[in-house]
PDB file of C-alpha atoms in Angstrom:
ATOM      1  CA  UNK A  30     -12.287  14.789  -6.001  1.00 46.00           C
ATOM      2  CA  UNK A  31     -12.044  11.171  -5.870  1.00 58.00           C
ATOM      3  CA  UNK A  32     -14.770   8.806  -7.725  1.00 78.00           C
ATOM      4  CA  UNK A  33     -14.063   6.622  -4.065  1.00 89.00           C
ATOM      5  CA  UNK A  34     -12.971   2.576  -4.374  1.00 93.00           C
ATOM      6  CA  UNK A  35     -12.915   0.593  -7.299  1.00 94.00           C
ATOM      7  CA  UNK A  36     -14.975  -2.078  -7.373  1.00 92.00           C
ATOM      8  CA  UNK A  37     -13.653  -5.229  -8.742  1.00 93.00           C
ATOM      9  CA  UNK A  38     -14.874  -8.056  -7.685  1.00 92.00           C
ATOM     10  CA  UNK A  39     -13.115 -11.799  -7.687  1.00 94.00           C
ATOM     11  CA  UNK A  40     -13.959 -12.529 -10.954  1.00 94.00           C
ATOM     12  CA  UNK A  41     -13.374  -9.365 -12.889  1.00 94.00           C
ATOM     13  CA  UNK A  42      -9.993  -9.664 -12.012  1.00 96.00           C
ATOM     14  CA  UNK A  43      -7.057 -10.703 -14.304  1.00 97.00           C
ATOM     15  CA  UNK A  44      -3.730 -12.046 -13.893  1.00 98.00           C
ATOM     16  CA  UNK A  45      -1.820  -8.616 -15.713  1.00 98.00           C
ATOM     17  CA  UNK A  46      -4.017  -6.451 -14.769  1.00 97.00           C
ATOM     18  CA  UNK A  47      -2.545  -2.975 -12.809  1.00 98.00           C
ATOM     19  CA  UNK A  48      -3.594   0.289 -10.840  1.00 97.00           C
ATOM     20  CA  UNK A  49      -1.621   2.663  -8.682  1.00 97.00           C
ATOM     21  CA  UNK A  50      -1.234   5.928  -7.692  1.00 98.00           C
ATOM     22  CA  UNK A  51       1.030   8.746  -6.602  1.00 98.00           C
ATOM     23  CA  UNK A  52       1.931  10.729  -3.501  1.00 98.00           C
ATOM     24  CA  UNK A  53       4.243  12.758  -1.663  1.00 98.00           C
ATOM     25  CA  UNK A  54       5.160  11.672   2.078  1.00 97.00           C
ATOM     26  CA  UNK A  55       5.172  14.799   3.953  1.00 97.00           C
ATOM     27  CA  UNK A  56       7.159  15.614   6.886  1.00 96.00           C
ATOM     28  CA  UNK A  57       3.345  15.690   8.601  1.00 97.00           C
ATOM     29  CA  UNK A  58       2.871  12.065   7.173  1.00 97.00           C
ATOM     30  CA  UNK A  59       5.782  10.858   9.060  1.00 98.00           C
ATOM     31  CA  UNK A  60       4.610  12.521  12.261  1.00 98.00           C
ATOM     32  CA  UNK A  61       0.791  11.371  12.152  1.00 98.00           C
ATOM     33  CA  UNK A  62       2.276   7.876  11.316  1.00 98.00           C
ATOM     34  CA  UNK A  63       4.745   7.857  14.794  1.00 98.00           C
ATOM     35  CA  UNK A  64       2.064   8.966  16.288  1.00 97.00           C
ATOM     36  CA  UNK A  65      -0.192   6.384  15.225  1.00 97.00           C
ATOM     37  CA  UNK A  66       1.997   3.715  15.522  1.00 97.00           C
ATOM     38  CA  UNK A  67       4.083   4.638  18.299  1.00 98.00           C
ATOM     39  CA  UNK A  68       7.513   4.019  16.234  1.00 98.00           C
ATOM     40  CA  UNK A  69       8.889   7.548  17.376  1.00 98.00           C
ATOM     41  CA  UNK A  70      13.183   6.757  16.478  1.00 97.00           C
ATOM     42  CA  UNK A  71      14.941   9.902  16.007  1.00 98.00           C
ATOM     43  CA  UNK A  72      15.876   8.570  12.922  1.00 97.00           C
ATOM     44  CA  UNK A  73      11.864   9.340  11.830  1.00 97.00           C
ATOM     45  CA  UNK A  74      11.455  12.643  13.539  1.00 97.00           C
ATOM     46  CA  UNK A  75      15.354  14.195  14.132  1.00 97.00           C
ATOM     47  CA  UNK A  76      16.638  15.691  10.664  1.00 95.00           C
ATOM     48  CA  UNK A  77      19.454  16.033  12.412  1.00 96.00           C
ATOM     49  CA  UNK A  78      20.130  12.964  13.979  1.00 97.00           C
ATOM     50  CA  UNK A  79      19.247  11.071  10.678  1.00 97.00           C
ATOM     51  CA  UNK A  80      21.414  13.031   8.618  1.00 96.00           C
ATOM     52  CA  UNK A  81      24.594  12.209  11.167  1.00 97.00           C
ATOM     53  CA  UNK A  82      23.615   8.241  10.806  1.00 97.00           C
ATOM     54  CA  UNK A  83      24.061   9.006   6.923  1.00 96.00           C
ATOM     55  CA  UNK A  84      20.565  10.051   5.267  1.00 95.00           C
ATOM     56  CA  UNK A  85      19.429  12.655   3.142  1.00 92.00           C
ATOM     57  CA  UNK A  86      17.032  13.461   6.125  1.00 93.00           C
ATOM     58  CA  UNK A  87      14.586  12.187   7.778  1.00 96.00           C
ATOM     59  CA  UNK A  88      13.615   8.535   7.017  1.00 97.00           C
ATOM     60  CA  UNK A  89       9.805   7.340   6.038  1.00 97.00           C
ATOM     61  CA  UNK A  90       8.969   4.264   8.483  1.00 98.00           C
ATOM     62  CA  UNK A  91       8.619   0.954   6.772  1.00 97.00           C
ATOM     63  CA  UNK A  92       5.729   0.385   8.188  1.00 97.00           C
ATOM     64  CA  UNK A  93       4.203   3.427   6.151  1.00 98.00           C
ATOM     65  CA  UNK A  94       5.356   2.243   3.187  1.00 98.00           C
ATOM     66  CA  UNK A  95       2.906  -1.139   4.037  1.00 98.00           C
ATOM     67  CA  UNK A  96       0.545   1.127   4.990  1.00 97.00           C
ATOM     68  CA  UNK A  97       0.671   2.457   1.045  1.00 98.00           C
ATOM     69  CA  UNK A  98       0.133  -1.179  -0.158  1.00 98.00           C
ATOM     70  CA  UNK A  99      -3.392  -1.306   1.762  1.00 97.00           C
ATOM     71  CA  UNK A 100      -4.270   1.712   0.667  1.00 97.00           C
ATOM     72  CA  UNK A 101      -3.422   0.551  -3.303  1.00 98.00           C
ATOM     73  CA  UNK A 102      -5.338  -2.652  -2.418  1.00 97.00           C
ATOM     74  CA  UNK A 103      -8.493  -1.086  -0.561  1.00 96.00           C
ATOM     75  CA  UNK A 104      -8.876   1.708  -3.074  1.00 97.00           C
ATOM     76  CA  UNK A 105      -7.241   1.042  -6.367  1.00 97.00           C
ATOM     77  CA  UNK A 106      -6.789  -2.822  -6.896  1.00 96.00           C
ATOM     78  CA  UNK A 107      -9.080  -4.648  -6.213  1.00 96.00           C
ATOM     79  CA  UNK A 108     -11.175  -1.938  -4.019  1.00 95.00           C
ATOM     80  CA  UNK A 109     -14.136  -2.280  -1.934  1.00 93.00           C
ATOM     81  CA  UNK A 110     -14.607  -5.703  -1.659  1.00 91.00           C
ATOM     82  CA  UNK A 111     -10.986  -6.726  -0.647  1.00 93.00           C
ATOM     83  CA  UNK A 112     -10.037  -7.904   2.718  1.00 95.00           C
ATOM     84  CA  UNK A 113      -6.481  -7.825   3.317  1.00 96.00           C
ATOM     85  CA  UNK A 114      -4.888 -11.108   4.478  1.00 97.00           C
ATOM     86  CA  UNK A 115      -0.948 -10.758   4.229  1.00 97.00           C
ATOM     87  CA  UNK A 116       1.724  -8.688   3.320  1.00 98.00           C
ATOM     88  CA  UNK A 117       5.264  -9.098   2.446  1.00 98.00           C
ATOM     89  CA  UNK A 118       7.425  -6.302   1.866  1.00 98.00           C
ATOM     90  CA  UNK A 119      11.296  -5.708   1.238  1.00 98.00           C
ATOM     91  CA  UNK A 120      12.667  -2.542   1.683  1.00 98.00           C
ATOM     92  CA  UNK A 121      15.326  -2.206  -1.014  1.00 98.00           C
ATOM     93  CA  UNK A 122      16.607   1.669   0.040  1.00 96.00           C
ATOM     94  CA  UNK A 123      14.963   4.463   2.376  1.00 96.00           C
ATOM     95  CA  UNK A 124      12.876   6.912   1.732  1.00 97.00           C
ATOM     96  CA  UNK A 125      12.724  10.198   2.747  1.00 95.00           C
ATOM     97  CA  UNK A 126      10.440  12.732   3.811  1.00 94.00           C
ATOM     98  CA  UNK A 127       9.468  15.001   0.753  1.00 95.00           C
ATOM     99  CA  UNK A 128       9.834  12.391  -1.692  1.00 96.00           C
ATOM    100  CA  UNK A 129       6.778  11.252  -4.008  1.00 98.00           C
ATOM    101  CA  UNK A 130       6.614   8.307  -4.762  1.00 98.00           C
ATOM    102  CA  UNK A 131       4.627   5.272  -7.233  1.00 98.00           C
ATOM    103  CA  UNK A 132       2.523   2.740  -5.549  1.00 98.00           C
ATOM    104  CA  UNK A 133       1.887   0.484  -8.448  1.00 98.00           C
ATOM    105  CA  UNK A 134       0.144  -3.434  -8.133  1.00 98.00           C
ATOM    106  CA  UNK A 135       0.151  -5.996 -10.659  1.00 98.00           C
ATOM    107  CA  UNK A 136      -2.341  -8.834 -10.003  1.00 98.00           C
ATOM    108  CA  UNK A 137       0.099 -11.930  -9.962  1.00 98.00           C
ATOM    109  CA  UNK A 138      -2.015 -15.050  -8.924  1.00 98.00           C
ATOM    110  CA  UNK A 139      -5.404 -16.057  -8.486  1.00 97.00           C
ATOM    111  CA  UNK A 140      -7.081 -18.526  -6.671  1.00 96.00           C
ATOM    112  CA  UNK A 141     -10.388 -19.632  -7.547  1.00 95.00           C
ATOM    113  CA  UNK A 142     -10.818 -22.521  -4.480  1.00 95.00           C
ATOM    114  CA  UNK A 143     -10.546 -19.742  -1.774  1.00 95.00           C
ATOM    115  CA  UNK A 144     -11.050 -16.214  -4.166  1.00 94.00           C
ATOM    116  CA  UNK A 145      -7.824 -14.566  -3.566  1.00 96.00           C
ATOM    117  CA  UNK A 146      -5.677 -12.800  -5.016  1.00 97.00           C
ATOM    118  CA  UNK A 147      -1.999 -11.789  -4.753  1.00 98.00           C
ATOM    119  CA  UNK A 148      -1.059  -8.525  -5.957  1.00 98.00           C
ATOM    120  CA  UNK A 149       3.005  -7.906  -6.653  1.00 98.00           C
ATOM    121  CA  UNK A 150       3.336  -4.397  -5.785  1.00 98.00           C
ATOM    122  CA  UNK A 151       6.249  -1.559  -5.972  1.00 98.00           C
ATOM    123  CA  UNK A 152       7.012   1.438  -4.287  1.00 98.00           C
ATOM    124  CA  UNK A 153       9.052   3.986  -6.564  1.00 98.00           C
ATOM    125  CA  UNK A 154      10.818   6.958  -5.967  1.00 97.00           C
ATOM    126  CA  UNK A 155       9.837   9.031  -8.606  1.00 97.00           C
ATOM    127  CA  UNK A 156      12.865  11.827  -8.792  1.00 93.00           C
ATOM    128  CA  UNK A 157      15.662   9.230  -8.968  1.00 95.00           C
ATOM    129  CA  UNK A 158      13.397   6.352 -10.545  1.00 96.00           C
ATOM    130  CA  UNK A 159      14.882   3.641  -8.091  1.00 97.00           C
ATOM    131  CA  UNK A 160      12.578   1.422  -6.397  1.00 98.00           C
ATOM    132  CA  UNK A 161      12.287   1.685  -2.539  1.00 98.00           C
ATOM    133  CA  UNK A 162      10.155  -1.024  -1.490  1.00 98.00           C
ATOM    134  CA  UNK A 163       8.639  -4.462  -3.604  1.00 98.00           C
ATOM    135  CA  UNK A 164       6.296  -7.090  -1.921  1.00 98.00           C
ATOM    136  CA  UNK A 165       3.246  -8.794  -2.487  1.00 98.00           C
ATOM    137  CA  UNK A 166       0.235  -8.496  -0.926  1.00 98.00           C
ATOM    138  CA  UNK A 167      -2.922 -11.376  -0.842  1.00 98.00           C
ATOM    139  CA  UNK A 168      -6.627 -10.147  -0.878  1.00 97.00           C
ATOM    140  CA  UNK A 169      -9.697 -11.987   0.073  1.00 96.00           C
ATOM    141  CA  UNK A 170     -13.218 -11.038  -1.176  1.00 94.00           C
ATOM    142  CA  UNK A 171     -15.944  -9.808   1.539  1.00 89.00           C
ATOM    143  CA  UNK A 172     -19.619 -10.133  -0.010  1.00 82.00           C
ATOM    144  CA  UNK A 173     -22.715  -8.209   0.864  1.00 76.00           C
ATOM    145  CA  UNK A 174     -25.115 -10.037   3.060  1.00 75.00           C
ATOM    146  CA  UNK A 175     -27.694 -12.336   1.684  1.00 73.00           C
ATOM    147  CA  UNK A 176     -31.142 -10.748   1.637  1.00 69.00           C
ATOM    148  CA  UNK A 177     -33.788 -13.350   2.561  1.00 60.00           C
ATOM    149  CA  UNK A 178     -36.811 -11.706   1.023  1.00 55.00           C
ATOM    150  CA  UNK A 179     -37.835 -11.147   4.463  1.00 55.00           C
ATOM    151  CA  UNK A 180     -38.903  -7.935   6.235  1.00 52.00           C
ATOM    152  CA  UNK A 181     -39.206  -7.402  10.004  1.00 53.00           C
ATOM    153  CA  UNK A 182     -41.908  -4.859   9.204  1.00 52.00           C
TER     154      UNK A 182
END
């Protein structure tokens, strides 16, 4: 069982510094996600009809591979205290269902006028080693509320 979020805060970051994880997208991934999102092209849910446009199968939405990147940011790098504020990705070849994959992030900038930080991160297919997806993502830093000393009580 999972120890739950890192918890790396602004400045215990470093520019180098990296986390990731693994997983396998399910065929049940790919349905909860078109059902979530509403994206429900054959070529996500029809075997068929993605193998006669020229896939191994069924293809993993884009938009779940994004979906990866905030959970590598909200969990792994930098955790609890990030606040996700943009996302670029670029899709370099499909995915598809079955396949595990790497979600690694590198942190590649940081900004100490406005505590951010942009993460570079990569999406590998782990049985053929090519990459499927790189982007970066930019994180913000929530705090916990200031106490005032002051009790209602």
């Amino acid at each position: 069982m999972s120890a739950g979020p890192a918890r790396f805060s602004f400045d215990e970051l470093r520019v180098g510094q990296q986390a990731g994880f693994e997983t396998l997208v399910s065929e049940a991934d790919i349905d909860a996600f078109a059902g979530v999102s509403g994206d429900v092209s054959p070529l996500h849910l029809d075997d068929g009809f993605a193998r006669s446009r020229g896939f191994a199968g069924r293809v993993v939405h884009g938009a779940y591979l994004t979906a990866l990147v905030s959970r590598l940011v909200g969990v792994h790098l930098p955790g609890e205290s990030c606040l996700l504020q943009s996302v670029s990705m670029q899709f370099r070849r499909p995915v598809a269902a079955g396949t595990r994959l790497a979600v690694t992030g590198t942190v590649d900038q940081m900004s100490e006028a406005v505590r951010s930080a942009v993460i570079k991160v990569a999406v590998q297919d782990l049985s053929s080693g090519e990459t499927a997806a790189t982007g970066k993502a930019t994180v913000g830093f929530t705090q916990p509320p200031a106490t005032g000393g002051r009790s209602n009580g």
